[in-house]
Amino acid sequence: MNALTRSPVWRGTAWLFGRLGLSGRGLVIAIPMLWFLVFFLVPFFVLGRISLAEPRIALPPYTPLFERGPDGSLQIIASLENYWFLWEDALYRNAYLSSIRIAVISTVFALLIGYPIAYYIARSPEPRQSILLLMVILPFWTSFLLRVYAWMGFLRREGVINNMLMSMGVIDTPLVMLQTDFAVLIGIVYTYLPFMILPLYANLTKLDSAHLEAAADLGASPMVTFFTVTLPLSMPGIIAGSMLVFIPAIGEYVIPALLGGPDTLMIGRVLWDEFFSSRDWPVASAVAIVMLVLVVAPIMWLQSVQNRRELD
Amino acid sequence: MTQHGSNQPIAAETRPWLDPEAQPFISIRGITKRFGTFTAVNNINLDIFRGELFCLLGGSGCGKSTLLRMLAGFEAPTEGQILIDGQDMAKVPPDKRPTNMMFQSYALFPHMTVEKNVAYGLLREGKSKREAYARVAEMLRLVKLETLAKRKPHQLSGGQRQRVALARSLIKQPKLLLLDEPLGALDKKLREETQFELIRIQESLGVTFIVVTHDQDEAMTLATRIGVMNEGEIRQVGEPREIYEEPNSKFVADFIGSVNLFEGRVEAAAPDLMRLQTDELGPVVTLPRSGLSRNQRIWVALRPERITLSRVRPDAATNVVSGVVQEVGYMGHMSNFRVRLDGGRVIRVTQSNRLRDEDPISWDEPIFASWSPAAVRVLTE
């Protein structure tokens, strides 16, 4: 008991909450639960409900869920037609597939680039680690939009990279880089790399150097040690980092909009177009729900894999 | 312990360090290791013979682990040379050395089962899986873990992990096994059992062991020879008996077991007996020792168990002092006494409780403490 918890104000408040059936622990949990409820579950159900409606030109631009029939009976208007439409129309299917493809490729590249960086930071002496970590986080101090615009400057026809390569005589006609999938990949990998590095660093820094020494002692070369000891032990970090890159990448809107070309098909853009150009809210909602399922399914699968691994 | 003199001949092949012709298996020559300005290991010279169970004994930070890590190849010596079986180890990386190490933390791979942990070294040698796992099964039988082969390290108790670590470090049949505080994490009872287990395994496989420990009981039980280390230097190398009975310095005498030390000087060296003079014990008579001159400053070391307490004055004219019992610690098989001598100095005495119905010496009793001339060890440094 310290001075704070002995004060009458504190005890009065605690007594009041106690009368309402709330303990301290309940309150602490209540805040994230409330957040989750208000900002995730409620919008999710609203979206789900809209995805079952039909579009109409009105305000709101979709049919209500309940309607009085001509005979005064209450009718529920809901259909899975929008989902069927998504399935039938190749545009949406391709958009989903292309989003997944781009997200997977960027996750793999982020991992290939991020792992050595995280490893290097984790193996650096203590004071240098903080500086290197700071450098990883530093880009976040600038606006995300600004950084993507900066990439436009780099990748443009008369941009920094083309100018440099031309002046060095490596190429004579400028490379087309902006408005391609390649530019989108660069943008995504660049933007989300810190999300890959940080969980990997957190994992690798816990790696006991005695394990590496034990492997060497038993005759494993540094390369073999990496693949048989370091890599398997850093799996939780790899999974966490990959999730943190894959999930935002799959629904990315800004990066493909700014760096991608007209034929860069990503679901985030389709979603935007449905909501704001076609104003077809029900189809847009269905697009969003399917995307959510696509993202949540692998997370849940990985969670169960990890739980099983911890159990045995 | 005194009934077997240390000069009693024991088969020379089991004590190769007594044979000046014997070829050492490991030669440590002038090894120094500095970390920045800190000298962890300072100019160590040491020969270890095949089949030995050599203990490096010292307090924390004495450099014993650093020396072990240099043998394994995890640290490079700043100066000096290490030869294993005649081969210079300077350019040999840890994965190519004929050594294996059992780590203090065991360093078991947490993502592998017991079986895979033990097989790891064999598979790196390029052994087929079938051959490797057959050997693993054999090794697990040796350390009595055959039923736990499919468990992961976190499902094992401390003692079981210790045996997995031992099995893993022995599976490649290394010429030299390095053990860093192998029993440190075990409780007392398990530790005592495991000590004898280690000796059994070491003798049945004929591997040379170098054990690092801070536990003198462990070193005394395990070792063929002990190297006592302090501040990066080896202070004395010898068999456990030698280290205990014939310490070469106050440091070693005080480090191994407990000892009463008294400053004094040499008074006279007769051919059969030597007379010493100390402030706190008065005159002390001991067996003659060469290399001492009259009036030389010396220290008298008396082990607590070599002192006898009695209520009546013993017949002997010398090596008797009187005092008062200040404290008694009853340990069952023996009792620890703290006796305040008439001069004011408090000494430690232990007496074994041989008789059950003996009237024990108790607090505040005036008593006499005596010792034989042979019990005295004279130290010059």
Short mmCIF file of C-alpha atoms in Angstrom, two decimals, chain A:
data_model
loop_
_atom_site.label_atom_id
_atom_site.label_comp_id
_atom_site.label_asym_id
_atom_site.label_seq_id
_atom_site.Cartn_x
_atom_site.Cartn_y
_atom_site.Cartn_z
CA MET A 1 0.00 0.00 0.00
CA ASN A 2 1.51 3.33 -0.95
CA ALA A 3 0.41 6.86 -0.30
CA LEU A 4 -1.69 6.96 -3.47
CA THR A 5 -3.77 3.90 -2.71
CA ARG A 6 -4.33 5.11 0.86
CA SER A 7 -5.73 8.47 -0.20
CA PRO A 8 -9.47 8.97 0.39
CA VAL A 9 -10.06 9.94 -3.26
CA TRP A 10 -8.54 6.67 -4.48
CA ARG A 11 -10.42 4.56 -1.97
CA GLY A 12 -13.67 6.38 -2.68
CA THR A 13 -13.30 5.76 -6.40
CA ALA A 14 -12.40 2.14 -5.83
CA TRP A 15 -15.44 1.73 -3.57
CA LEU A 16 -17.67 3.32 -6.22
CA PHE A 17 -16.38 1.06 -8.98
CA GLY A 18 -16.67 -1.87 -6.63
CA ARG A 19 -20.36 -1.08 -6.09
CA LEU A 20 -20.76 -1.09 -9.88
CA GLY A 21 -19.22 -4.54 -10.02
CA LEU A 22 -15.93 -3.36 -11.55
CA SER A 23 -12.60 -4.43 -10.18
CA GLY A 24 -9.29 -2.85 -11.11
CA ARG A 25 -8.47 -5.78 -13.36
CA GLY A 26 -11.84 -5.55 -15.08
CA LEU A 27 -11.25 -1.88 -15.80
CA VAL A 28 -7.84 -2.46 -17.29
CA ILE A 29 -9.25 -5.09 -19.63
CA ALA A 30 -12.37 -3.00 -20.33
CA ILE A 31 -10.47 -0.26 -22.16
CA PRO A 32 -8.99 -2.43 -24.95
CA MET A 33 -12.22 -4.43 -25.11
CA LEU A 34 -14.23 -1.26 -25.59
CA TRP A 35 -11.81 -0.04 -28.23
CA PHE A 36 -12.07 -3.36 -30.04
CA LEU A 37 -15.86 -3.26 -29.85
CA VAL A 38 -16.32 0.32 -31.05
CA PHE A 39 -13.66 0.45 -33.72
CA PHE A 40 -13.63 -3.06 -35.02
CA LEU A 41 -16.65 -5.19 -34.23
CA VAL A 42 -19.33 -2.53 -34.77
CA PRO A 43 -17.93 -1.33 -38.13
CA PHE A 44 -17.46 -4.95 -39.13
CA PHE A 45 -21.11 -5.74 -38.53
CA VAL A 46 -22.18 -2.53 -40.27
CA LEU A 47 -20.10 -3.56 -43.30
CA GLY A 48 -21.47 -7.09 -43.15
CA ARG A 49 -24.99 -5.78 -43.08
CA ILE A 50 -24.40 -3.40 -46.03
CA SER A 51 -22.79 -6.20 -48.04
CA LEU A 52 -26.08 -8.07 -47.90
CA ALA A 53 -28.12 -5.14 -49.25
CA GLU A 54 -28.77 -3.88 -52.77
CA PRO A 55 -27.54 -0.56 -54.08
CA ARG A 56 -30.02 2.24 -54.77
CA ILE A 57 -29.77 5.91 -55.51
CA ALA A 58 -30.71 7.41 -52.23
CA LEU A 59 -29.25 8.29 -48.89
CA PRO A 60 -27.91 5.93 -47.62
CA PRO A 61 -27.14 4.35 -51.00
CA TYR A 62 -28.37 0.86 -50.11
CA THR A 63 -31.62 -0.87 -49.29
CA PRO A 64 -32.63 -1.17 -45.65
CA LEU A 65 -32.44 -4.51 -43.96
CA PHE A 66 -36.05 -4.54 -42.82
CA GLU A 67 -38.93 -3.32 -44.94
CA ARG A 68 -42.68 -3.28 -44.51
CA GLY A 69 -44.25 -5.27 -47.32
CA PRO A 70 -47.38 -4.08 -49.09
CA ASP A 71 -49.43 -6.19 -46.69
CA GLY A 72 -47.71 -4.61 -43.70
CA SER A 73 -45.57 -7.67 -42.86
CA LEU A 74 -41.94 -7.23 -41.89
CA GLN A 75 -39.55 -8.42 -44.60
CA ILE A 76 -35.84 -9.00 -44.32
CA ILE A 77 -34.01 -7.96 -47.43
CA ALA A 78 -30.67 -9.73 -47.52
CA SER A 79 -28.89 -11.69 -50.19
CA LEU A 80 -25.46 -13.06 -50.89
CA GLU A 81 -25.74 -11.77 -54.45
CA ASN A 82 -22.86 -9.32 -53.98
CA TYR A 83 -20.53 -12.13 -52.95
CA TRP A 84 -21.63 -14.20 -55.92
CA PHE A 85 -20.94 -11.20 -58.10
CA LEU A 86 -17.40 -10.94 -56.71
CA TRP A 87 -16.85 -14.59 -57.44
CA GLU A 88 -18.16 -14.37 -60.98
CA ASP A 89 -16.45 -11.21 -62.08
CA ALA A 90 -12.84 -11.91 -63.05
CA LEU A 91 -11.87 -8.34 -62.17
CA TYR A 92 -12.33 -8.95 -58.46
CA ARG A 93 -10.78 -12.38 -58.51
CA ASN A 94 -7.74 -11.03 -60.32
CA ALA A 95 -7.54 -8.11 -57.96
CA TYR A 96 -7.48 -10.43 -54.96
CA LEU A 97 -4.93 -12.74 -56.54
CA SER A 98 -2.73 -9.87 -57.63
CA SER A 99 -2.92 -8.32 -54.14
CA ILE A 100 -1.91 -11.59 -52.56
CA ARG A 101 0.89 -12.00 -55.08
CA ILE A 102 2.27 -8.52 -54.48
CA ALA A 103 1.91 -8.91 -50.71
CA VAL A 104 3.70 -12.28 -50.73
CA ILE A 105 6.53 -11.03 -52.94
CA SER A 106 7.03 -7.91 -50.86
CA THR A 107 6.97 -9.95 -47.63
CA VAL A 108 9.64 -12.27 -49.00
CA PHE A 109 11.83 -9.37 -50.06
CA ALA A 110 11.29 -7.55 -46.77
CA LEU A 111 12.36 -10.75 -45.00
CA LEU A 112 15.43 -11.24 -47.18
CA ILE A 113 16.51 -7.64 -46.65
CA GLY A 114 15.30 -7.29 -43.07
CA TYR A 115 16.81 -10.48 -41.64
CA PRO A 116 20.47 -9.59 -42.20
CA ILE A 117 19.83 -6.06 -40.92
CA ALA A 118 18.09 -7.36 -37.78
CA TYR A 119 20.84 -9.94 -37.28
CA TYR A 120 23.54 -7.33 -37.63
CA ILE A 121 21.85 -4.99 -35.15
CA ALA A 122 21.25 -7.79 -32.65
CA ARG A 123 24.93 -8.83 -32.83
CA SER A 124 26.28 -5.29 -32.52
CA PRO A 125 27.73 -4.04 -29.23
CA GLU A 126 25.24 -2.38 -26.90
CA PRO A 127 25.62 1.37 -27.58
CA ARG A 128 25.67 0.85 -31.34
CA GLN A 129 22.46 -1.20 -31.21
CA SER A 130 20.44 1.79 -30.01
CA ILE A 131 21.80 4.02 -32.77
CA LEU A 132 21.08 1.42 -35.45
CA LEU A 133 17.56 0.86 -34.14
CA LEU A 134 17.00 4.58 -34.15
CA MET A 135 18.05 4.65 -37.80
CA VAL A 136 15.51 1.95 -38.58
CA ILE A 137 12.72 3.91 -36.91
CA LEU A 138 13.87 7.34 -38.10
CA PRO A 139 11.91 7.35 -41.42
CA PHE A 140 8.68 7.21 -39.40
CA TRP A 141 9.36 10.74 -38.26
CA THR A 142 8.57 11.91 -41.78
CA SER A 143 5.11 11.59 -43.27
CA PHE A 144 4.48 8.30 -44.99
CA LEU A 145 2.95 10.11 -47.98
CA LEU A 146 6.01 12.31 -48.32
CA ARG A 147 8.28 9.28 -48.40
CA VAL A 148 6.22 7.61 -51.14
CA TYR A 149 6.33 10.86 -53.14
CA ALA A 150 10.09 10.85 -52.70
CA TRP A 151 10.17 7.44 -54.38
CA MET A 152 8.30 8.96 -57.32
CA GLY A 153 11.18 11.39 -57.64
CA PHE A 154 13.62 8.52 -57.66
CA LEU A 155 11.80 6.25 -60.07
CA ARG A 156 10.51 8.83 -62.58
CA ARG A 157 11.59 8.89 -66.21
CA GLU A 158 13.79 11.91 -65.50
CA GLY A 159 14.29 10.80 -61.92
CA VAL A 160 17.44 10.39 -59.86
CA ILE A 161 18.08 6.75 -60.77
CA ASN A 162 17.59 7.16 -64.51
CA ASN A 163 19.70 10.32 -64.60
CA MET A 164 22.48 8.66 -62.70
CA LEU A 165 22.52 5.50 -64.82
CA MET A 166 22.40 7.55 -68.04
CA SER A 167 25.22 9.86 -67.00
CA MET A 168 27.30 6.84 -66.07
CA GLY A 169 26.55 5.42 -69.50
CA VAL A 170 25.02 2.22 -68.17
CA ILE A 171 21.82 2.77 -70.18
CA ASP A 172 20.97 5.10 -73.06
CA THR A 173 17.19 5.16 -72.80
CA PRO A 174 15.55 5.77 -69.43
CA LEU A 175 14.11 2.71 -67.71
CA VAL A 176 10.39 2.65 -67.14
CA MET A 177 10.12 2.10 -63.41
CA LEU A 178 7.37 4.35 -62.14
CA GLN A 179 3.82 3.10 -62.64
CA THR A 180 4.84 -0.54 -62.68
CA ASP A 181 4.36 -3.39 -60.23
CA PHE A 182 8.08 -3.11 -59.57
CA ALA A 183 7.62 0.39 -58.19
CA VAL A 184 4.75 -0.84 -56.01
CA LEU A 185 6.96 -3.59 -54.63
CA ILE A 186 9.75 -1.13 -53.89
CA GLY A 187 7.30 1.17 -52.17
CA ILE A 188 5.79 -1.58 -50.02
CA VAL A 189 9.11 -3.19 -49.06
CA TYR A 190 10.60 0.20 -48.26
CA THR A 191 7.64 1.33 -46.18
CA TYR A 192 7.10 -1.83 -44.18
CA LEU A 193 10.73 -2.93 -43.74
CA PRO A 194 10.91 -1.58 -40.16
CA PHE A 195 7.92 -3.76 -39.24
CA MET A 196 9.94 -6.74 -40.38
CA ILE A 197 13.17 -5.64 -38.72
CA LEU A 198 11.81 -4.81 -35.28
CA PRO A 199 10.21 -8.17 -34.35
CA LEU A 200 13.16 -10.01 -35.91
CA TYR A 201 15.56 -7.89 -33.88
CA ALA A 202 13.54 -8.53 -30.71
CA ASN A 203 13.79 -12.24 -31.40
CA LEU A 204 17.43 -12.40 -32.50
CA THR A 205 18.66 -10.33 -29.60
CA LYS A 206 17.35 -13.04 -27.27
CA LEU A 207 19.29 -15.71 -29.16
CA ASP A 208 21.74 -17.26 -26.70
CA SER A 209 25.25 -17.14 -28.11
CA ALA A 210 25.93 -20.38 -26.22
CA HIS A 211 23.63 -22.16 -28.69
CA LEU A 212 25.75 -20.94 -31.58
CA GLU A 213 28.93 -21.93 -29.78
CA ALA A 214 27.46 -25.35 -29.01
CA ALA A 215 26.69 -25.86 -32.69
CA ALA A 216 30.21 -24.81 -33.69
CA ASP A 217 31.64 -27.03 -30.97
CA LEU A 218 29.75 -30.01 -32.39
CA GLY A 219 31.27 -29.41 -35.81
CA ALA A 220 28.78 -27.16 -37.56
CA SER A 221 30.27 -24.54 -39.88
CA PRO A 222 28.84 -21.01 -39.48
CA MET A 223 26.55 -21.61 -42.48
CA VAL A 224 25.22 -24.89 -41.11
CA THR A 225 24.79 -23.30 -37.68
CA PHE A 226 22.66 -20.60 -39.26
CA PHE A 227 20.31 -23.00 -41.00
CA THR A 228 20.06 -25.57 -38.19
CA VAL A 229 20.02 -23.32 -35.13
CA THR A 230 19.60 -19.59 -35.76
CA LEU A 231 16.89 -19.82 -38.40
CA PRO A 232 14.60 -22.31 -36.59
CA LEU A 233 14.98 -20.43 -33.32
CA SER A 234 14.06 -17.13 -34.97
CA MET A 235 10.88 -18.56 -36.52
CA PRO A 236 8.54 -16.66 -34.15
CA GLY A 237 10.23 -13.40 -35.20
CA ILE A 238 9.99 -14.34 -38.87
CA ILE A 239 6.28 -15.11 -38.52
CA ALA A 240 5.55 -11.92 -36.57
CA GLY A 241 7.51 -9.74 -39.01
CA SER A 242 5.97 -11.39 -42.05
CA MET A 243 2.47 -10.88 -40.69
CA LEU A 244 3.18 -7.24 -39.96
CA VAL A 245 4.28 -6.75 -43.57
CA PHE A 246 1.84 -9.06 -45.33
CA ILE A 247 -1.35 -7.77 -43.69
CA PRO A 248 -1.00 -4.07 -44.49
CA ALA A 249 0.53 -4.88 -47.89
CA ILE A 250 -2.47 -6.89 -49.04
CA GLY A 251 -4.88 -4.02 -48.49
CA GLU A 252 -2.45 -1.26 -49.45
CA TYR A 253 -4.08 1.63 -51.27
CA VAL A 254 -1.78 4.65 -51.22
CA ILE A 255 1.36 2.99 -52.57
CA PRO A 256 -0.24 1.36 -55.65
CA ALA A 257 -2.21 4.54 -56.26
CA LEU A 258 0.93 6.67 -56.32
CA LEU A 259 3.58 4.32 -57.66
CA GLY A 260 1.53 1.77 -59.56
CA GLY A 261 0.39 1.96 -63.16
CA PRO A 262 -3.11 1.74 -64.58
CA ASP A 263 -2.80 -2.04 -64.80
CA THR A 264 -1.57 -2.51 -61.22
CA LEU A 265 -4.56 -4.25 -59.80
CA MET A 266 -4.82 -4.26 -56.03
CA ILE A 267 -7.85 -4.83 -53.92
CA GLY A 268 -7.41 -1.60 -51.99
CA ARG A 269 -7.86 0.36 -55.17
CA VAL A 270 -10.85 -1.69 -56.27
CA LEU A 271 -12.39 -1.02 -52.89
CA TRP A 272 -11.86 2.71 -53.22
CA ASP A 273 -13.32 2.73 -56.72
CA GLU A 274 -16.41 0.80 -55.63
CA PHE A 275 -17.09 3.06 -52.69
CA PHE A 276 -16.30 6.45 -54.16
CA SER A 277 -16.50 6.14 -57.96
CA SER A 278 -19.24 3.59 -58.53
CA ARG A 279 -20.86 4.41 -55.20
CA ASP A 280 -21.88 0.77 -54.98
CA TRP A 281 -21.63 0.40 -51.21
CA PRO A 282 -22.96 -3.13 -50.98
CA VAL A 283 -20.40 -4.54 -53.44
CA ALA A 284 -17.66 -2.46 -51.83
CA SER A 285 -18.64 -3.86 -48.42
CA ALA A 286 -18.53 -7.38 -49.77
CA VAL A 287 -15.06 -6.69 -51.20
CA ALA A 288 -13.92 -5.46 -47.78
CA ILE A 289 -15.37 -8.45 -45.93
CA VAL A 290 -13.72 -10.95 -48.27
CA MET A 291 -10.42 -9.12 -47.90
CA LEU A 292 -10.73 -9.29 -44.14
CA VAL A 293 -11.35 -13.03 -44.30
CA LEU A 294 -8.34 -13.46 -46.59
CA VAL A 295 -6.15 -11.64 -44.10
CA VAL A 296 -7.55 -13.16 -40.93
CA ALA A 297 -7.47 -16.77 -42.13
CA PRO A 298 -3.66 -17.04 -42.37
CA ILE A 299 -3.25 -15.27 -39.02
CA MET A 300 -5.53 -17.73 -37.30
CA TRP A 301 -3.81 -20.63 -38.96
CA LEU A 302 -0.40 -19.38 -37.82
CA GLN A 303 -1.70 -18.77 -34.32
CA SER A 304 -2.90 -22.33 -34.07
CA VAL A 305 0.40 -23.63 -35.44
CA GLN A 306 2.28 -21.64 -32.86
CA ASN A 307 0.02 -22.71 -30.03
CA ARG A 308 0.52 -26.32 -31.01
CA ARG A 309 4.26 -25.81 -31.11
CA GLU A 310 4.24 -24.33 -27.62
CA LEU A 311 2.17 -27.21 -26.33
CA ASP A 312 4.52 -29.98 -27.31
#
